[in-house]
Amino acid sequence: MVNHDLKIFEELESNVRSYVRSFPTVFKKAKGYKMWDIDGKEYIDFFSGAGALNYGHNDEKMKQKLVEYILSDGITHSLDMASEAKASFLKKFNDVILKPRGMNYKVMFPGPTGTNTVESALKLARKVTGRTNVISFTNGFHGMTIGSLSVTGNSSKRKGAGIPLQHVVTMPYDNFVSEKLDTVEYLDRFLEDNGSGVEIPAAMILETVQGEGGINAASFEWLRRIEAICQRWGIILIIDDVQAGVGRTGTFFSFEKAGIKPDIVCLSKSISGYGLPLALTLIKPELDIWNPGEHNGTFRGNNPAFITATEALTYWEDESFEKSIAEKSEKITEFLNQIVDKYPELNGEVKGRGFMQGISTPVEGLASDIAAKAFESGLIMETAGPEDEVFKLFPPLTISHEGLEKGFKVIEESVRSLVSTKQPIAN
Amino acid sequence: MVNHDLKIFEELESNVRSYVRSFPTVFKKAKGYKMWDIDGKEYIDFFSGAGALNYGHNDEKMKQKLVEYILSDGITHSLDMASEAKASFLKKFNDVILKPRGMNYKVMFPGPTGTNTVESALKLARKVTGRTNVISFTNGFHGMTIGSLSVTGNSSKRKGAGIPLQHVVTMPYDNFVSEKLDTVEYLDRFLEDNGSGVEIPAAMILETVQGEGGINAASFEWLRRIEAICQRWGIILIIDDVQAGVGRTGTFFSFEKAGIKPDIVCLSKSISGYGLPLALTLIKPELDIWNPGEHNGTFRGNNPAFITATEALTYWEDESFEKSIAEKSEKITEFLNQIVDKYPELNGEVKGRGFMQGISTPVEGLASDIAAKAFESGLIMETAGPEDEVFKLFPPLTISHEGLEKGFKVIEESVRSLVSTKQPIAN
Amino acid sequence: MVNHDLKIFEELESNVRSYVRSFPTVFKKAKGYKMWDIDGKEYIDFFSGAGALNYGHNDEKMKQKLVEYILSDGITHSLDMASEAKASFLKKFNDVILKPRGMNYKVMFPGPTGTNTVESALKLARKVTGRTNVISFTNGFHGMTIGSLSVTGNSSKRKGAGIPLQHVVTMPYDNFVSEKLDTVEYLDRFLEDNGSGVEIPAAMILETVQGEGGINAASFEWLRRIEAICQRWGIILIIDDVQAGVGRTGTFFSFEKAGIKPDIVCLSKSISGYGLPLALTLIKPELDIWNPGEHNGTFRGNNPAFITATEALTYWEDESFEKSIAEKSEKITEFLNQIVDKYPELNGEVKGRGFMQGISTPVEGLASDIAAKAFESGLIMETAGPEDEVFKLFPPLTISHEGLEKGFKVIEESVRSLVSTKQPIAN
Amino acid sequence: MVNHDLKIFEELESNVRSYVRSFPTVFKKAKGYKMWDIDGKEYIDFFSGAGALNYGHNDEKMKQKLVEYILSDGITHSLDMASEAKASFLKKFNDVILKPRGMNYKVMFPGPTGTNTVESALKLARKVTGRTNVISFTNGFHGMTIGSLSVTGNSSKRKGAGIPLQHVVTMPYDNFVSEKLDTVEYLDRFLEDNGSGVEIPAAMILETVQGEGGINAASFEWLRRIEAICQRWGIILIIDDVQAGVGRTGTFFSFEKAGIKPDIVCLSKSISGYGLPLALTLIKPELDIWNPGEHNGTFRGNNPAFITATEALTYWEDESFEKSIAEKSEKITEFLNQIVDKYPELNGEVKGRGFMQGISTPVEGLASDIAAKAFESGLIMETAGPEDEVFKLFPPLTISHEGLEKGFKVIEESVRSLVSTKQPIAN
């Protein structure tokens, strides 16, 4: 039956389609942390559109604002002309997010996808410094257009470029080689030595927690030392907060607790709140040397997304949302630690931070099997890492405790069934 | 007053903002070919979101479908999972557009912007052929991310890359050097001669009518000869129909009357019908050798856009829409010819095709002045070309005859007032 | 027997060896325009080391100076330290060559090969202008290291790089497309149009007569127009006179009669006079902004070559040498025209200038067959062009009239025998 | 007076000239380890043409062969045609060098400079593997043409390229970061991790002792581990033995004692024995997949250099030469250790191996001052390292014990005088 409904995709859609292969059903409806397919089957969503649905599906308040706006024939598409919806968003973003955090940034609207904000950040860093090279980090993921792909580590994705990817030097992320190796010292050595073959770059670009790269969380200390190196050499520090931002790691920006002030911040995914395409590039005012239109895009004025994005900021007007994320995050950590302890066959390691955690297992194929098994039982969950060795928990931040526990239950059952298949355990 | 309302953009938005400088007011509402600012002033839209609003603003039927969908909590964001809304779009696109035109293509959904579809097309062409170089054409415009920017001609936009743009050879577009020079013969000579320094490329990418590049329309004969060269040498022919497609030049695809069958077609802008972000890459089945997920993006499943895009296709179910475009196009041509004749001081040349026409004038700054003057009188109109030497008429395809004439009147008044300022004429 | 002697090369030398395949014997001795192999067979040399032996083999006066120098334990190798031999060369080159021609240039000694002087010229042009791109011309040949190969047109040579060759735009050389097409107008159009995708380059590099590319001679008018474009746009004009220089086309520099003053001139091949490795880069003083050692090489102070190079300049102290070259060049032209007329089956075209002439024939493989046949009869002659479609006459400039005629005779016999094999002719 | 004689260089030679500034006199004559300027002043040569004169100046036996050859009108210049002189060299090189060491290599003659052999090696490695990237090492030096410069670490030399240098990843050389950091483990981690952003390269290229880079000697163990990694991943191992080869570190090839078998070996500098330009690329037979002429150069058949190169091999016919190098090397080490001990103000560290040793001192400018002082006292000595922080002893391998001691004396006096100037010492 499912096969029948999926046939249209097999016949008409390109082979590039991907998640439909992991989650082979046709979805119809969604609300909060739940999704339903056309047969009415209910799913718990521990995937959240890869971080684009941090507030869950179809949030009721945002929905009302959105429908009102559409019914009023508000401007839908405006390129970068001024619109009332855009003005409201800019003001509220400044009042609720930037000012209270002591952050002074100009807001740029690139094309409404993550890779477009990264491309704009790289261009600007090169313009500001007059340098061409950029330092990226092992297992970083920044997007699939050529500029962003150049700073992405994954070899099969890089190969897809069809051309050599240039103007980039990859340095080891925190704990890349081993816990003993101080990767910052290493990086610093390359910059200091005139014979190292590595010139002072225009920028460093990094995620504070690497999502696609395997849920690797850099320590706050490491982030501060990277910032210090950037300041010492006049290097632009770009934080790609497309996935880790908007509350996913516990605070609006993922780097708040590290106490750093990046020169440029990339935001997308959950910034519109409702899953509508939107992206922002935040720029320190002194670096905002763009010429008008020097980077542009047809959909940089997606007004329905401004409407929901403005409403979404209401979540951040007081501390209650952060607190609830913290509580639930702790619950996730506890659950994952318990799984690792209880199922030693996993040889698991808990990774990540906040609502961006997972378990890495060296058993080949196991993480994928666990995710597949969970789907059968009605839970949507993704894997990550260069060998898909991590299964990761990405529930909406708004999920209820009950929802979390239902999800945990499915996951534990999937783990138990797969572990016990492989070898009997004395649980 | 306007200054006051625009202040928030000056304070908070990056200097990269552009159209807000040409059209300095805050827009609030729009319908069909009209827009209103927050002070209630009405504007005639001869710009159509740079071709993203071919059906006008907030089309009533699409609006109803969109609101219904949102109210029903239909899936909003789905990455590339299967959804009911996506299935409906795929089916209708196949039934209404592809099949009747005898076109057999697989549909790919890249990130929902024009530059993302171009990036996907270039990647695939390189993968299929194993070659790195691409031939682009003078004054082509394909987007602002590094891959697309590499095939874009405009020098100031290229400079914005901050790195040398590579793997591209630019060849002369139809009529580039002069009407006498046969640019296809020239191109062919480079491909034939083993010592030319130009290798057989992976692809050629081109627009049939260059929008940003100055409303240059290639002849159908030229397009057919380019296709023949591509076939002779095994070169992938990519038509970037992002701006010229979806009816803008008179037919759904801009190349229909030329009788060519591109290997890959890029669509975006008006494909969603309602101004919502969406992009498609159409691929001949035998070239669809993507690995799953080899090119991806968070917002490739923008379901609200599928809803409006599906409804928009209704316009193409019979021939009436094409006919009305043809009638009105002719009217535009007549009007422009008349302007050129009546105002010899313009030294004007009518350029383009269909709803993508304009007048090129060698008088420095004049085209921009005419557009600025028209805005004062309530008409939104853009310029194009490497020196902004063309003012272009991009009304919605759905505009009424009355709307067209109102717009013509404003334009003629702008022309007349500027021409007469500069030198008295014996009209 | 020959096989036996060549066996050592087959066994021990890399497959990359090339001319030994066209001229399969082991050479032992040489004098003037003659060479002898180890079996004592005599050959007429119409190849001159691809232009490195313009004064013939082992010129007696140079030989005496060279042996004296060696016997006196003069400095052999000096990097770029000062030596007496180098001082003498610099002085005489200035007195005999530069000053009388009103040329004011600084002399740079790169590594002693043609490709090294080209690499130095490209580096300097990029440094002076701060630009990266260089314009080269179809069928240009400038060397085999990556920088020089980038500006070389031949596709199989380019492919040997193993990497995409970048930072270069190839423009059509004089008469590339057809005699009607004005290639300078074309080039100019690309530079003028901001949307052409071709930025103003650091330099243009060209040969006045393309040797490897098929003995294509640019008209003096074309050269002057290219110089004018370079001056208009502030582009460095580099003349690669490695093969066409040192008298090969009739004057010391190949561009003298065109009346142009290149910014940088590359010399090598015959500059040492005796076939010893040496190369010069001549630089207008205002462009000589090198830092000390910014381009270097171990063998840039090859003192035995300075000794012979100094002696070789004696040929240019009065006009007699130029006159004799002119007389003999005319003889070569006459001979070639006669061949073309007499053997219409060749469908031949006489190409080139001075002692750098040849016949191009569209008959596949014929030029190579003629050269091979000539070798059997004791004449060494090479082919050129992207399809090896030209056989070229490169005798030493010092050859006697008798020597020339002996060579002509062999060539005509080769032509006749091959032409008659293919089809009977009514001679 | 010296100024007067140097005037001609200041007036006529490019500013790029370099060593003439460190050694400001005009040299006239040389023999063994001695040089004389035009005023008859004698110098001890501890520089040896940067390693091109390992057998000293104007070796008497080579000289005789060379003069005989020239007087007999032997072939001087032969491109890559077969000549008797070349055959003799190939045979003796195989008999004396390759066979006894159990090495089976094809010999390629690129253009006669170090950078040309490196360019040929990189091209071939890319052709063999079909990959574009190459791994080079920090502080490596491989030449000044674009291909070789890409794998060179020095930032000011790289900057001279005027274009971004690509297709290269720099990895840390032995002991680069610190003695604790295992750079091979680090490198291996990058190759193993699919998300590292570093793809499996075509080749690794390295010097066993880095000359220009600061006399850094890799341990034999490190070299063996690098070879093992290359074998594991199918990476071509290129040893650039241009400076460290031909006996400089104690054995003919610098890597003999490490017991490795590189895939490709680059030789130049001292290979001709007499300071004449020559270069070889040694290639494992199974990798010798060149097409004829795929890499070429006008002076690849420099026959006078074959003559002296053949005679030079006589030094290696028995073990006596190696023994004498070993004895004298030990003497150099002792001397340098003693200097470091005796002059603690140097804060010196002895670096290198064999006849390629020096002292690194962190005192800014001191190494250069010591070399300058020594020159005043009649000793020619160079500095090395990214900050010119090393003075290096490069005497001819044929120097007598007396010559060595005379040199030591000058060096110690220079050190003493400079150290005592700066601060009184209690010696």
mmCIF file of C-alpha atoms in Angstrom, chain C residues 32-181:
data_model
loop_
_atom_site.group_PDB
_atom_site.id
_atom_site.type_symbol
_atom_site.label_atom_id
_atom_site.label_comp_id
_atom_site.label_asym_id
_atom_site.label_seq_id
_atom_site.Cartn_x
_atom_site.Cartn_y
_atom_site.Cartn_z
ATOM 1 C CA GLY C 32 77.445 24.097 -38.544
ATOM 2 C CA TYR C 33 74.391 22.718 -40.301
ATOM 3 C CA LYS C 34 75.615 19.123 -40.237
ATOM 4 C CA MET C 35 75.301 16.272 -37.787
ATOM 5 C CA TRP C 36 76.797 12.788 -37.837
ATOM 6 C CA ASP C 37 75.617 9.666 -36.115
ATOM 7 C CA ILE C 38 77.856 6.999 -34.578
ATOM 8 C CA ASP C 39 77.964 5.181 -37.903
ATOM 9 C CA GLY C 40 79.312 8.262 -39.613
ATOM 10 C CA LYS C 41 76.154 8.993 -41.561
ATOM 11 C CA GLU C 42 75.812 12.707 -42.286
ATOM 12 C CA TYR C 43 72.602 14.682 -41.764
ATOM 13 C CA ILE C 44 71.541 18.153 -42.813
ATOM 14 C CA ASP C 45 69.990 19.886 -39.836
ATOM 15 C CA PHE C 46 66.819 21.790 -40.741
ATOM 16 C CA PHE C 47 65.642 21.600 -37.148
ATOM 17 C CA SER C 48 68.337 23.504 -35.182
ATOM 18 C CA GLY C 49 67.363 22.155 -31.797
ATOM 19 C CA ALA C 50 63.882 23.617 -32.221
ATOM 20 C CA GLY C 51 65.450 27.034 -32.537
ATOM 21 C CA ALA C 52 68.177 26.672 -29.930
ATOM 22 C CA LEU C 53 70.955 26.453 -32.513
ATOM 23 C CA ASN C 54 70.373 29.497 -34.686
ATOM 24 C CA TYR C 55 74.143 29.863 -35.155
ATOM 25 C CA GLY C 56 74.544 26.208 -36.072
ATOM 26 C CA HIS C 57 76.394 23.539 -34.151
ATOM 27 C CA ASN C 58 79.637 24.187 -32.329
ATOM 28 C CA ASP C 59 80.452 27.577 -33.838
ATOM 29 C CA GLU C 60 84.217 27.757 -34.007
ATOM 30 C CA LYS C 61 84.727 31.166 -32.391
ATOM 31 C CA MET C 62 82.411 30.444 -29.520
ATOM 32 C CA LYS C 63 84.085 27.086 -29.044
ATOM 33 C CA GLN C 64 87.496 28.682 -28.652
ATOM 34 C CA LYS C 65 86.244 31.164 -26.056
ATOM 35 C CA LEU C 66 84.462 28.398 -24.199
ATOM 36 C CA VAL C 67 87.465 26.097 -24.031
ATOM 37 C CA GLU C 68 89.781 28.908 -23.001
ATOM 38 C CA TYR C 69 87.402 29.826 -20.197
ATOM 39 C CA ILE C 70 87.125 26.302 -18.908
ATOM 40 C CA LEU C 71 90.866 25.760 -19.049
ATOM 41 C CA SER C 72 91.400 28.942 -17.038
ATOM 42 C CA ASP C 73 89.189 27.619 -14.242
ATOM 43 C CA GLY C 74 86.763 30.461 -14.710
ATOM 44 C CA ILE C 75 83.706 30.376 -12.476
ATOM 45 C CA THR C 76 81.319 27.702 -13.794
ATOM 46 C CA HIS C 77 78.348 28.004 -11.493
ATOM 47 C CA SER C 78 77.536 31.181 -9.594
ATOM 48 C CA LEU C 79 73.820 31.320 -8.780
ATOM 49 C CA ASP C 80 73.217 35.059 -8.989
ATOM 50 C CA MET C 81 76.483 36.172 -7.517
ATOM 51 C CA ALA C 82 78.478 38.580 -9.644
ATOM 52 C CA SER C 83 81.023 37.061 -12.002
ATOM 53 C CA GLU C 84 83.310 38.495 -14.607
ATOM 54 C CA ALA C 85 81.678 36.438 -17.350
ATOM 55 C CA LYS C 86 78.250 37.706 -16.431
ATOM 56 C CA ALA C 87 79.401 41.316 -16.318
ATOM 57 C CA SER C 88 80.847 41.005 -19.809
ATOM 58 C CA PHE C 89 77.652 39.538 -21.145
ATOM 59 C CA LEU C 90 75.481 42.214 -19.561
ATOM 60 C CA LYS C 91 77.650 44.961 -20.973
ATOM 61 C CA LYS C 92 77.814 43.585 -24.480
ATOM 62 C CA PHE C 93 74.090 42.751 -24.573
ATOM 63 C CA ASN C 94 73.368 46.323 -23.618
ATOM 64 C CA ASP C 95 75.845 47.788 -26.082
ATOM 65 C CA VAL C 96 75.129 45.607 -29.100
ATOM 66 C CA ILE C 97 71.452 44.778 -28.719
ATOM 67 C CA LEU C 98 69.505 47.088 -26.425
ATOM 68 C CA LYS C 99 71.059 50.521 -26.887
ATOM 69 C CA PRO C 100 71.179 50.555 -30.707
ATOM 70 C CA ARG C 101 67.480 49.647 -30.752
ATOM 71 C CA GLY C 102 66.584 52.342 -28.260
ATOM 72 C CA MET C 103 65.451 49.711 -25.780
ATOM 73 C CA ASN C 104 65.768 50.340 -22.069
ATOM 74 C CA TYR C 105 65.297 47.087 -20.161
ATOM 75 C CA LYS C 106 66.599 45.481 -16.968
ATOM 76 C CA VAL C 107 67.914 41.950 -17.475
ATOM 77 C CA MET C 108 66.741 39.119 -15.246
ATOM 78 C CA PHE C 109 68.275 35.645 -15.279
ATOM 79 C CA PRO C 110 65.671 33.039 -14.348
ATOM 80 C CA GLY C 111 66.397 29.319 -14.411
ATOM 81 C CA PRO C 112 68.024 28.558 -17.796
ATOM 82 C CA THR C 113 64.992 27.325 -19.755
ATOM 83 C CA GLY C 114 62.232 28.897 -21.766
ATOM 84 C CA THR C 115 59.500 27.881 -19.377
ATOM 85 C CA ASN C 116 61.344 29.489 -16.480
ATOM 86 C CA THR C 117 61.500 32.898 -18.156
ATOM 87 C CA VAL C 118 57.796 32.675 -18.966
ATOM 88 C CA GLU C 119 56.977 31.790 -15.357
ATOM 89 C CA SER C 120 58.986 34.790 -14.163
ATOM 90 C CA ALA C 121 57.226 37.108 -16.599
ATOM 91 C CA LEU C 122 53.765 35.968 -15.510
ATOM 92 C CA LYS C 123 54.634 36.341 -11.828
ATOM 93 C CA LEU C 124 55.947 39.838 -12.327
ATOM 94 C CA ALA C 125 52.958 40.955 -14.402
ATOM 95 C CA ARG C 126 50.614 39.728 -11.677
ATOM 96 C CA LYS C 127 52.664 41.450 -8.999
ATOM 97 C CA VAL C 128 52.776 44.750 -10.868
ATOM 98 C CA THR C 129 49.054 44.854 -11.595
ATOM 99 C CA GLY C 130 47.615 43.022 -8.595
ATOM 100 C CA ARG C 131 45.444 41.054 -11.009
ATOM 101 C CA THR C 132 45.385 37.292 -11.450
ATOM 102 C CA ASN C 133 44.085 36.582 -14.951
ATOM 103 C CA VAL C 134 46.235 36.498 -18.072
ATOM 104 C CA ILE C 135 45.085 36.523 -21.678
ATOM 105 C CA SER C 136 46.835 34.038 -23.923
ATOM 106 C CA PHE C 137 46.124 33.229 -27.537
ATOM 107 C CA THR C 138 44.911 30.199 -29.426
ATOM 108 C CA ASN C 139 47.705 27.846 -30.418
ATOM 109 C CA GLY C 140 50.246 29.664 -28.255
ATOM 110 C CA PHE C 141 53.034 27.561 -26.745
ATOM 111 C CA HIS C 142 54.935 28.833 -23.728
ATOM 112 C CA GLY C 143 56.251 25.857 -21.804
ATOM 113 C CA MET C 144 55.464 22.818 -19.720
ATOM 114 C CA THR C 145 55.598 23.897 -16.077
ATOM 115 C CA ILE C 146 52.208 24.707 -14.604
ATOM 116 C CA GLY C 147 52.365 28.485 -14.969
ATOM 117 C CA SER C 148 53.518 28.367 -18.583
ATOM 118 C CA LEU C 149 51.299 25.443 -19.459
ATOM 119 C CA SER C 150 48.299 27.462 -18.309
ATOM 120 C CA VAL C 151 48.920 29.903 -21.159
ATOM 121 C CA THR C 152 49.625 27.159 -23.704
ATOM 122 C CA GLY C 153 46.789 26.192 -26.034
ATOM 123 C CA ASN C 154 47.497 22.602 -27.003
ATOM 124 C CA SER C 155 44.891 20.358 -25.431
ATOM 125 C CA SER C 156 46.964 17.204 -25.001
ATOM 126 C CA LYS C 157 49.765 19.181 -23.391
ATOM 127 C CA ARG C 158 47.249 20.896 -21.116
ATOM 128 C CA LYS C 159 45.724 17.583 -20.155
ATOM 129 C CA GLY C 160 49.165 16.462 -18.984
ATOM 130 C CA ALA C 161 48.942 18.975 -16.142
ATOM 131 C CA GLY C 162 46.655 16.617 -14.247
ATOM 132 C CA ILE C 163 44.927 19.640 -12.717
ATOM 133 C CA PRO C 164 42.585 22.245 -14.185
ATOM 134 C CA LEU C 165 44.670 25.126 -15.577
ATOM 135 C CA GLN C 166 43.351 28.417 -14.348
ATOM 136 C CA HIS C 167 43.651 32.195 -14.298
ATOM 137 C CA VAL C 168 43.814 32.333 -18.061
ATOM 138 C CA VAL C 169 41.441 33.357 -20.844
ATOM 139 C CA THR C 170 42.322 32.296 -24.373
ATOM 140 C CA MET C 171 41.569 34.797 -27.112
ATOM 141 C CA PRO C 172 41.779 34.204 -30.860
ATOM 142 C CA TYR C 173 45.186 34.824 -32.473
ATOM 143 C CA ASP C 174 45.392 36.732 -35.743
ATOM 144 C CA ASN C 175 43.362 34.871 -38.388
ATOM 145 C CA PHE C 176 42.249 32.195 -35.964
ATOM 146 C CA VAL C 177 38.623 31.918 -37.004
ATOM 147 C CA SER C 178 38.940 33.153 -40.549
ATOM 148 C CA GLU C 179 40.622 35.941 -42.420
ATOM 149 C CA LYS C 180 37.420 37.956 -42.295
ATOM 150 C CA LEU C 181 36.985 37.925 -38.554
#
